[in-house]
mmCIF file of C-alpha atoms in Angstrom:
data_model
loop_
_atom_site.group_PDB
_atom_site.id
_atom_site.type_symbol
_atom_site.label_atom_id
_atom_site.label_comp_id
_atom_site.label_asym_id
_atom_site.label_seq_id
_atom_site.Cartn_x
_atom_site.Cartn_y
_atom_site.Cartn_z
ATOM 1 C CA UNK A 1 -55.093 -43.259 -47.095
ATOM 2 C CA UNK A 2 -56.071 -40.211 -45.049
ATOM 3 C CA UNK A 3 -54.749 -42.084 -41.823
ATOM 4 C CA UNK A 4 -51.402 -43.210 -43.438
ATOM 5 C CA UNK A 5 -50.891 -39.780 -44.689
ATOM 6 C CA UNK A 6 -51.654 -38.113 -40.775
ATOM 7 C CA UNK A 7 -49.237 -40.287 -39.833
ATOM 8 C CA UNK A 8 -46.486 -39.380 -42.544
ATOM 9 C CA UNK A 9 -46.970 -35.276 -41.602
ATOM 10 C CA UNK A 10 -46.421 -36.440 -37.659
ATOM 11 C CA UNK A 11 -43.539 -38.021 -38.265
ATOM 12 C CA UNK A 12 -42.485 -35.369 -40.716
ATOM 13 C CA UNK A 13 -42.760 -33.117 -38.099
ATOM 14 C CA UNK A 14 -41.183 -34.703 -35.349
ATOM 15 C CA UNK A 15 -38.558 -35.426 -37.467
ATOM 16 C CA UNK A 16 -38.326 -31.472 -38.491
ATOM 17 C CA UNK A 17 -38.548 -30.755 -34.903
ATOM 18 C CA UNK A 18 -36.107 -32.590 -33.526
ATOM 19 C CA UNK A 19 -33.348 -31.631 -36.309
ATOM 20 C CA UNK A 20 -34.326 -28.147 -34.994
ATOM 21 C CA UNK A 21 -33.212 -28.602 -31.845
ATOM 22 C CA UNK A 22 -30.126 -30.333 -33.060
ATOM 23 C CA UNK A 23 -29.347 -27.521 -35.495
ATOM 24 C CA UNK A 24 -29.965 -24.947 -32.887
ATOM 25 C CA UNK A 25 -28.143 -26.988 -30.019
ATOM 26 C CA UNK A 26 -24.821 -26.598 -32.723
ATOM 27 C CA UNK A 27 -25.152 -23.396 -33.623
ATOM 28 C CA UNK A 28 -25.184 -22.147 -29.916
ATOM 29 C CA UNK A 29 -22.554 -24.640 -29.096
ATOM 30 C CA UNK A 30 -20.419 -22.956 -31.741
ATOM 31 C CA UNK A 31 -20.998 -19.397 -31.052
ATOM 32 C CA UNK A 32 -20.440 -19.425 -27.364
ATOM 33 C CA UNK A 33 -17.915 -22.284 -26.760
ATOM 34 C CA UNK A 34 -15.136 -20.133 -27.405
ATOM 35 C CA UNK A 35 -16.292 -17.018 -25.539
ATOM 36 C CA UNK A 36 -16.784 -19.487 -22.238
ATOM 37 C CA UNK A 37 -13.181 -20.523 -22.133
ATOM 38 C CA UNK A 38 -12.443 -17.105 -22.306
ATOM 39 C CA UNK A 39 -14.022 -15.979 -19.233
ATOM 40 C CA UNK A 40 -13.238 -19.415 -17.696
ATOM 41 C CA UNK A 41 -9.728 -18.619 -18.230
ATOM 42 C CA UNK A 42 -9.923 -15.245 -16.680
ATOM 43 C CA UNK A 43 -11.987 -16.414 -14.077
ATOM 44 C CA UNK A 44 -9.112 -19.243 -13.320
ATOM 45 C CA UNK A 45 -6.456 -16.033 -13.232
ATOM 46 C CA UNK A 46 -8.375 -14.109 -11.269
ATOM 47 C CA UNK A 47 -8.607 -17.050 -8.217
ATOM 48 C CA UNK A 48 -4.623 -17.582 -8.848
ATOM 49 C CA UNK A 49 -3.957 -13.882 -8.100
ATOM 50 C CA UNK A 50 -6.469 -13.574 -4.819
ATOM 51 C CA UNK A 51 -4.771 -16.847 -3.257
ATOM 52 C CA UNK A 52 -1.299 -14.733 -3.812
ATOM 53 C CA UNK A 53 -2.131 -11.224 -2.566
ATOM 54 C CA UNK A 54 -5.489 -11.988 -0.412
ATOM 55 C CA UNK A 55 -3.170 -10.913 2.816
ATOM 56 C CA UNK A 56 -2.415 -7.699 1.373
ATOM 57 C CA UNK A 57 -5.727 -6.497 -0.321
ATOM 58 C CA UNK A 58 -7.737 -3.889 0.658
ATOM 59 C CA UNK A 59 -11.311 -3.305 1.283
ATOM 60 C CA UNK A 60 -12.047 -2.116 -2.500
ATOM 61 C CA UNK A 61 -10.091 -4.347 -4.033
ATOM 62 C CA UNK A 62 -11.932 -7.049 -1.844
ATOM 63 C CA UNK A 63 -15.456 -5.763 -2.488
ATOM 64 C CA UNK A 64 -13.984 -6.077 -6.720
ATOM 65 C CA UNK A 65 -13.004 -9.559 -6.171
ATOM 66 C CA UNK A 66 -16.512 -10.376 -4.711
ATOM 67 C CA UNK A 67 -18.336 -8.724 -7.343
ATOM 68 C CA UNK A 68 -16.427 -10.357 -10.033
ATOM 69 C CA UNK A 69 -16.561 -14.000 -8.941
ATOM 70 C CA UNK A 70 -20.437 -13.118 -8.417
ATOM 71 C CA UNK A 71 -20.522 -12.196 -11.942
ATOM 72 C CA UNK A 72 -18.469 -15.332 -12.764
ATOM 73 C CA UNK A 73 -20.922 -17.456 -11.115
ATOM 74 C CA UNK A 74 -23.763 -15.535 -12.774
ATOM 75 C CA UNK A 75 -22.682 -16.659 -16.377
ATOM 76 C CA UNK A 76 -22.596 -20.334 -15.371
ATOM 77 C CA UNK A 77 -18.244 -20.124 -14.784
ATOM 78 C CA UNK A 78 -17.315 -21.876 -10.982
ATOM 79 C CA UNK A 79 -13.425 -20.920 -10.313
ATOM 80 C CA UNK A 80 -13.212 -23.737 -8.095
ATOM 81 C CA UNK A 81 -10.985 -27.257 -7.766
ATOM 82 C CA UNK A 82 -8.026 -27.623 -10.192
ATOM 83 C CA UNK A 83 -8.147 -26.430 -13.503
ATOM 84 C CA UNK A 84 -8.713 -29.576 -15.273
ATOM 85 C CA UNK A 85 -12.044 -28.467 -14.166
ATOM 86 C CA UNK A 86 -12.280 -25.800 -16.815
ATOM 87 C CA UNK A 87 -11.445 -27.814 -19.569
ATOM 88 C CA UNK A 88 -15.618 -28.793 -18.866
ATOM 89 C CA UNK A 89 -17.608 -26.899 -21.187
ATOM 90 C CA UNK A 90 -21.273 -25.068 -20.246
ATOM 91 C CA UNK A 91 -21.959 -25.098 -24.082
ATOM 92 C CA UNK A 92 -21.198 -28.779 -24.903
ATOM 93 C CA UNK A 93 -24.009 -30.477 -27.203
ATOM 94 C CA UNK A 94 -25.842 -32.038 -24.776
ATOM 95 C CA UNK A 95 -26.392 -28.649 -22.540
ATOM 96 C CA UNK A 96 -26.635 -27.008 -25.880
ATOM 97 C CA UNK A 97 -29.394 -29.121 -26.550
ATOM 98 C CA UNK A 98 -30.890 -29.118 -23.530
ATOM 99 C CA UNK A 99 -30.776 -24.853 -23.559
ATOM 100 C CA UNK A 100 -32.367 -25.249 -26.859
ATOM 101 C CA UNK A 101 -35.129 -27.324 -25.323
ATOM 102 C CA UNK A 102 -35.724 -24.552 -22.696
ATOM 103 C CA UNK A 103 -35.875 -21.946 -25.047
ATOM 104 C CA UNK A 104 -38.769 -23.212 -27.258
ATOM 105 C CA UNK A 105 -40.843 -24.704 -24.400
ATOM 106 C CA UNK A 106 -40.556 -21.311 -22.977
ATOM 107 C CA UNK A 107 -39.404 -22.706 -19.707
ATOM 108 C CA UNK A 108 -36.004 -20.112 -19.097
ATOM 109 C CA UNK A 109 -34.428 -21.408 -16.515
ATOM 110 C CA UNK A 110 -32.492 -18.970 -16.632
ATOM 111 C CA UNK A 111 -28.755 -20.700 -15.260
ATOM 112 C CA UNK A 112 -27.410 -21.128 -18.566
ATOM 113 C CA UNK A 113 -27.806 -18.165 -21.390
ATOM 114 C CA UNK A 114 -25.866 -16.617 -24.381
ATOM 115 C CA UNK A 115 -23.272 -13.949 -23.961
ATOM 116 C CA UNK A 116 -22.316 -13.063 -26.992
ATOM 117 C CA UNK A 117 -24.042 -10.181 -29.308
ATOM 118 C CA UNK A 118 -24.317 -13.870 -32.160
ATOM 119 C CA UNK A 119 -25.435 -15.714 -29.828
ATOM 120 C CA UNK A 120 -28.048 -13.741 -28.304
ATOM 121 C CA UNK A 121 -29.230 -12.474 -32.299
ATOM 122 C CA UNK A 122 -29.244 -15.937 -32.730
ATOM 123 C CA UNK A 123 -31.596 -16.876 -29.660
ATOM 124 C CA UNK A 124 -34.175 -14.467 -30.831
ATOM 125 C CA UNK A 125 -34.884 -15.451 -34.297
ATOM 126 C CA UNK A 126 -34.213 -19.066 -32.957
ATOM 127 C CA UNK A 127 -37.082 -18.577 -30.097
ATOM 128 C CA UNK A 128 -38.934 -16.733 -32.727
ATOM 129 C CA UNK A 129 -39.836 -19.650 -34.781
ATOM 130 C CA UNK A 130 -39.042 -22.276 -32.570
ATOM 131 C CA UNK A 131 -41.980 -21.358 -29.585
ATOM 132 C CA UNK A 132 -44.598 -22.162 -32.867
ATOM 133 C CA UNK A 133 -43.257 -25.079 -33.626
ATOM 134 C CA UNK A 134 -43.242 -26.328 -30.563
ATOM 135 C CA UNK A 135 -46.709 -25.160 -30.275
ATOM 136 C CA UNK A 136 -47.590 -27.564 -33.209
ATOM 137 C CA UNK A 137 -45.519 -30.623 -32.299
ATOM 138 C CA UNK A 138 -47.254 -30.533 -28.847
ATOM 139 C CA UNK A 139 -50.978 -29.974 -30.240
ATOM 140 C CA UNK A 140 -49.679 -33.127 -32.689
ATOM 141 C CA UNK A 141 -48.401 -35.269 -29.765
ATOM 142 C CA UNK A 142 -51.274 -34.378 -27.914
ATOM 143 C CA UNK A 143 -53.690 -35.573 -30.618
ATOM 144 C CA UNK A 144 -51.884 -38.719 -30.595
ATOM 145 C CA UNK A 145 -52.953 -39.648 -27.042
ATOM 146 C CA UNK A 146 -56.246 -38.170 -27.883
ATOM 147 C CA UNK A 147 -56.843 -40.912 -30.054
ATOM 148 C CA UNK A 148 -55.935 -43.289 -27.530
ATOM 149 C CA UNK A 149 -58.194 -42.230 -25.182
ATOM 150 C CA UNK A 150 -60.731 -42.590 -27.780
ATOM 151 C CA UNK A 151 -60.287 -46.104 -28.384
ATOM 152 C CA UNK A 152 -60.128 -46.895 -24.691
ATOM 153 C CA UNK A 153 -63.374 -45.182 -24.399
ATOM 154 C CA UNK A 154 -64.742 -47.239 -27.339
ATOM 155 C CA UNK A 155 -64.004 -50.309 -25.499
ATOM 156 C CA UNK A 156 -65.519 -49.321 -22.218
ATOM 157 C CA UNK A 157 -68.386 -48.232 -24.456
ATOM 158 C CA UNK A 158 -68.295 -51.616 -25.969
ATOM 159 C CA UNK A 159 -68.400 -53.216 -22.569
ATOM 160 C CA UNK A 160 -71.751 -51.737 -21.322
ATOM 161 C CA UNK A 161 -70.267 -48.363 -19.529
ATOM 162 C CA UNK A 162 -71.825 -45.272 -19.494
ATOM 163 C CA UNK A 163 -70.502 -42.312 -21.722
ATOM 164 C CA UNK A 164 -70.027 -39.950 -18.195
ATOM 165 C CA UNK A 165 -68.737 -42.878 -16.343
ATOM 166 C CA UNK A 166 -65.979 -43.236 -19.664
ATOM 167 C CA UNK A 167 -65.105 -39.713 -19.401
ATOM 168 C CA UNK A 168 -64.057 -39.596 -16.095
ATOM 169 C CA UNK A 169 -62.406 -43.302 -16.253
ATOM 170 C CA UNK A 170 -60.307 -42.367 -18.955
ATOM 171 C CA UNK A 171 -59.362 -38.463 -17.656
ATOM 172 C CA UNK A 172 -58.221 -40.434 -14.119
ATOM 173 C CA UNK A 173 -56.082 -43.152 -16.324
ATOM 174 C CA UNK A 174 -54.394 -40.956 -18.089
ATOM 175 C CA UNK A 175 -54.141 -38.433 -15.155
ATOM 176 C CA UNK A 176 -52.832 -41.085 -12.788
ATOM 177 C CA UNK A 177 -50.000 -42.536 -15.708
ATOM 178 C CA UNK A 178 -49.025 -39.424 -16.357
ATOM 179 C CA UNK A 179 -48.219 -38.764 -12.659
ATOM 180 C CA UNK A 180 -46.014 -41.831 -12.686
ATOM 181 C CA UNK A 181 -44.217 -41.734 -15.745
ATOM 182 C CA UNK A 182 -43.542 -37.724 -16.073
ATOM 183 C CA UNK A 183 -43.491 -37.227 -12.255
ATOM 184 C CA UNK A 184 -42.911 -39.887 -9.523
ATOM 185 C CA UNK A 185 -40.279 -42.194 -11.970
ATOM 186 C CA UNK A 186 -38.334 -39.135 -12.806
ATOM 187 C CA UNK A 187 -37.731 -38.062 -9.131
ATOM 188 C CA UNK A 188 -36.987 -41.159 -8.503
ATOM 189 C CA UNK A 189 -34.050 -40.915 -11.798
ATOM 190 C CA UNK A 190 -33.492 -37.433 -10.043
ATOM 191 C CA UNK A 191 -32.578 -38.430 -6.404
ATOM 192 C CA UNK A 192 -30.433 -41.457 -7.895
ATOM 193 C CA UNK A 193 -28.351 -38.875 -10.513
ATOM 194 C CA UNK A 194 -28.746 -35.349 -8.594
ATOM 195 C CA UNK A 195 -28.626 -36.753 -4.714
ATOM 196 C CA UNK A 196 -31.637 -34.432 -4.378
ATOM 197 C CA UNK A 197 -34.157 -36.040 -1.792
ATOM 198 C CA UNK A 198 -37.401 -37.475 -3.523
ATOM 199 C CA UNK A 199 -39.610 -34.159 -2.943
ATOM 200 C CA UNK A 200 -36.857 -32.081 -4.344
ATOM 201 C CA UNK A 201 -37.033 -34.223 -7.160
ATOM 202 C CA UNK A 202 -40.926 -33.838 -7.735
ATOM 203 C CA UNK A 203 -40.596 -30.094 -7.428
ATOM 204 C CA UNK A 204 -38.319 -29.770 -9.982
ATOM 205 C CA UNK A 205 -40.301 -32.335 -12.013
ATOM 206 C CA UNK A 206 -43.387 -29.866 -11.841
ATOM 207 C CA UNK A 207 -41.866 -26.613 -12.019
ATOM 208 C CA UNK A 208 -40.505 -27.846 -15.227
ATOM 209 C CA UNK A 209 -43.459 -29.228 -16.769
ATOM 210 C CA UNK A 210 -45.400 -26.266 -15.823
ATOM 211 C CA UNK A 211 -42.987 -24.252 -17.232
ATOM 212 C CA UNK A 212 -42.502 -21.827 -14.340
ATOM 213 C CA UNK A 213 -38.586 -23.041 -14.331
ATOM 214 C CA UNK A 214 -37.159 -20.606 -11.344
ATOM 215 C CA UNK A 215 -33.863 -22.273 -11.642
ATOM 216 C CA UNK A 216 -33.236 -22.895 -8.312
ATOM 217 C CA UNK A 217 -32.476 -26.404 -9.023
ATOM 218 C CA UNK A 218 -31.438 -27.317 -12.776
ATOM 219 C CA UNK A 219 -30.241 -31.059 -14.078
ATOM 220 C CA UNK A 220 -26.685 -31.537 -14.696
ATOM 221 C CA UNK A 221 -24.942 -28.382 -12.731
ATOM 222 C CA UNK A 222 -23.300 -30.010 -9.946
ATOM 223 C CA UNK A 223 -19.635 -29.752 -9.725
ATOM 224 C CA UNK A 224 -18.431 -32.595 -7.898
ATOM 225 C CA UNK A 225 -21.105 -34.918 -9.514
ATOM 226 C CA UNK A 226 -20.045 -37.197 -12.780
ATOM 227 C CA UNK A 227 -22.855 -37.314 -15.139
ATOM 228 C CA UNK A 228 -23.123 -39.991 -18.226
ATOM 229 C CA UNK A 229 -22.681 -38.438 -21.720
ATOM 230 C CA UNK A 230 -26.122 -36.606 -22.594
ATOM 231 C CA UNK A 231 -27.513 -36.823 -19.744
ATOM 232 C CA UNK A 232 -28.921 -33.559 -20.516
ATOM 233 C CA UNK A 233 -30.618 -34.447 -24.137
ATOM 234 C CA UNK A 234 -32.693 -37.384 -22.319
ATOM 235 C CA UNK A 235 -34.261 -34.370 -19.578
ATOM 236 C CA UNK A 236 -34.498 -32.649 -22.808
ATOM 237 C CA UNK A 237 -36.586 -35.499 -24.161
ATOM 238 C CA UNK A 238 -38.414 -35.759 -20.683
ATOM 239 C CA UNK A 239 -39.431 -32.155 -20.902
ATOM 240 C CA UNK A 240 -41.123 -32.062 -24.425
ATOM 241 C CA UNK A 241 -43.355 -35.240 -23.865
ATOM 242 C CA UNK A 242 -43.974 -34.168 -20.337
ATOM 243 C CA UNK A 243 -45.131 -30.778 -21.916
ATOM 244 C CA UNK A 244 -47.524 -33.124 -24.341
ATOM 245 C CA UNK A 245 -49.107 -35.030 -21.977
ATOM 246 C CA UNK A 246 -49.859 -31.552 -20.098
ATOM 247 C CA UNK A 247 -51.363 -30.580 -23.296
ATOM 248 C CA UNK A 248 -53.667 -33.467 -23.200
ATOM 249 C CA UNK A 249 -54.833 -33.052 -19.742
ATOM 250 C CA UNK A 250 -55.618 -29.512 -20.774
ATOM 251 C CA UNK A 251 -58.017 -31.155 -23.928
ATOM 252 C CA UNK A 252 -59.889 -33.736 -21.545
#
């Protein structure tokens, strides 16, 4: 009874967790969506006017045009190709939910943010109780595996080991498949989807799961690359089990 019912509050929570991603993915999709084709728009007018007067500009009106398509670029908006290019939304759901993901797991990568005053209320009290839950849904994941390393250590008990040789069989096991399914496999996914080289791939695989997220390189941001619909969500996905299983190494 007391094992069915841990198992019911896990999958409550997941469940709970995951719709509050999905809630908070929505709400930010709503709130900035608008706002973004806005400034894409302007951003789109502003390139139109420099390729009709750049011959006649001066040096301040230059150094403006440079500041402003830095700005542009700063806020995620790329004034470049045709303009069917703009039609592309920052803020559709599966970078929505893939912002959301970065926001509780405290990574901040810090390419993709909200601009408007609702939006960035929003983040707050969204952050606020998001970073504790996903506090608790990794401490519950990383139970999980605990208990698998448990029973593998109960059947290397079973078979005659010692308890020291155990420990260190079963931190190197789940050390070493951890490495391959959070890190190597992914870079591998990476290079395929990104055209980053293999190490590229592994560095952004650990400065992700470490949560140090510079930004430098970020899933899903390259102009003249086609991705497959939620692309995004799956990282997303990648990035909160990867986070568990760095939980667990932390408990063994």
């Amino acid at each position: 009874r007391a094992m069915c019912s841990g198992r019911l509050q896990t999958a409550l929570l997941v469940a709970g967790y995951f719709v509050y991603l999905l809630v908070g993915a929505a709400v930010f999709q709503a709130l900035e969506r608008t706002a973004e084709k806005q400034e894409k728009m302007a951003a789109a007018q502003m390139k139109e006017a420099f390729l009709q007067n750049f011959t006649q500009l001066t040096v301040a009106e230059m150094e403006q045009f440079m500041k402003n398509l830095i700005e542009a670029i700063q806020n995620g908006v790329y004034p470049v190709g045709n303009e069917s290019q703009f039609e592309e939304s920052n803020w559709d759901f599966s970078n929505s939910f893939f912002f959301a993901g970065t926001v509780v797991s405290t990574i901040g990568y810090g390419t993709l943010h909200p601009k408007t005053a609702g939006g960035q209320i929003f983040c707050v009290f969204f952050a606020l109780f998001g970073i504790p839950l996903n506090i608790v849904f990794l401490h519950r994941v990383g139970k999980m595996l605990s208990l698998l390393c448990k029973k593998l250590g109960k059947f290397l008990y079973e078979k005659g080991m010692r308890k020291k040789k155990i420990k260190f069989l079963t931190l190197l096991f789940f050390l070493a498949t951890g490495i391959l399914v959070f890190l190597c496999l992914p870079s591998v996914f990476f290079q395929i989807t990104e055209g980053w080289s293999y190490s590229e791939g592994i560095y952004f695989a650990f400065i992700t799961l470490s949560t140090i997220g510079f930004g430098d390189y970020v899933v899903g941001k390259q102009s003249d690359r086609k991705y497959f619909s939620y692309y995004r969500v799956l990282v997303a996905i990648w990035i909160l089990f990867g986070l568990a299983w760095i939980a667990l190494l932390f408990n063994l």
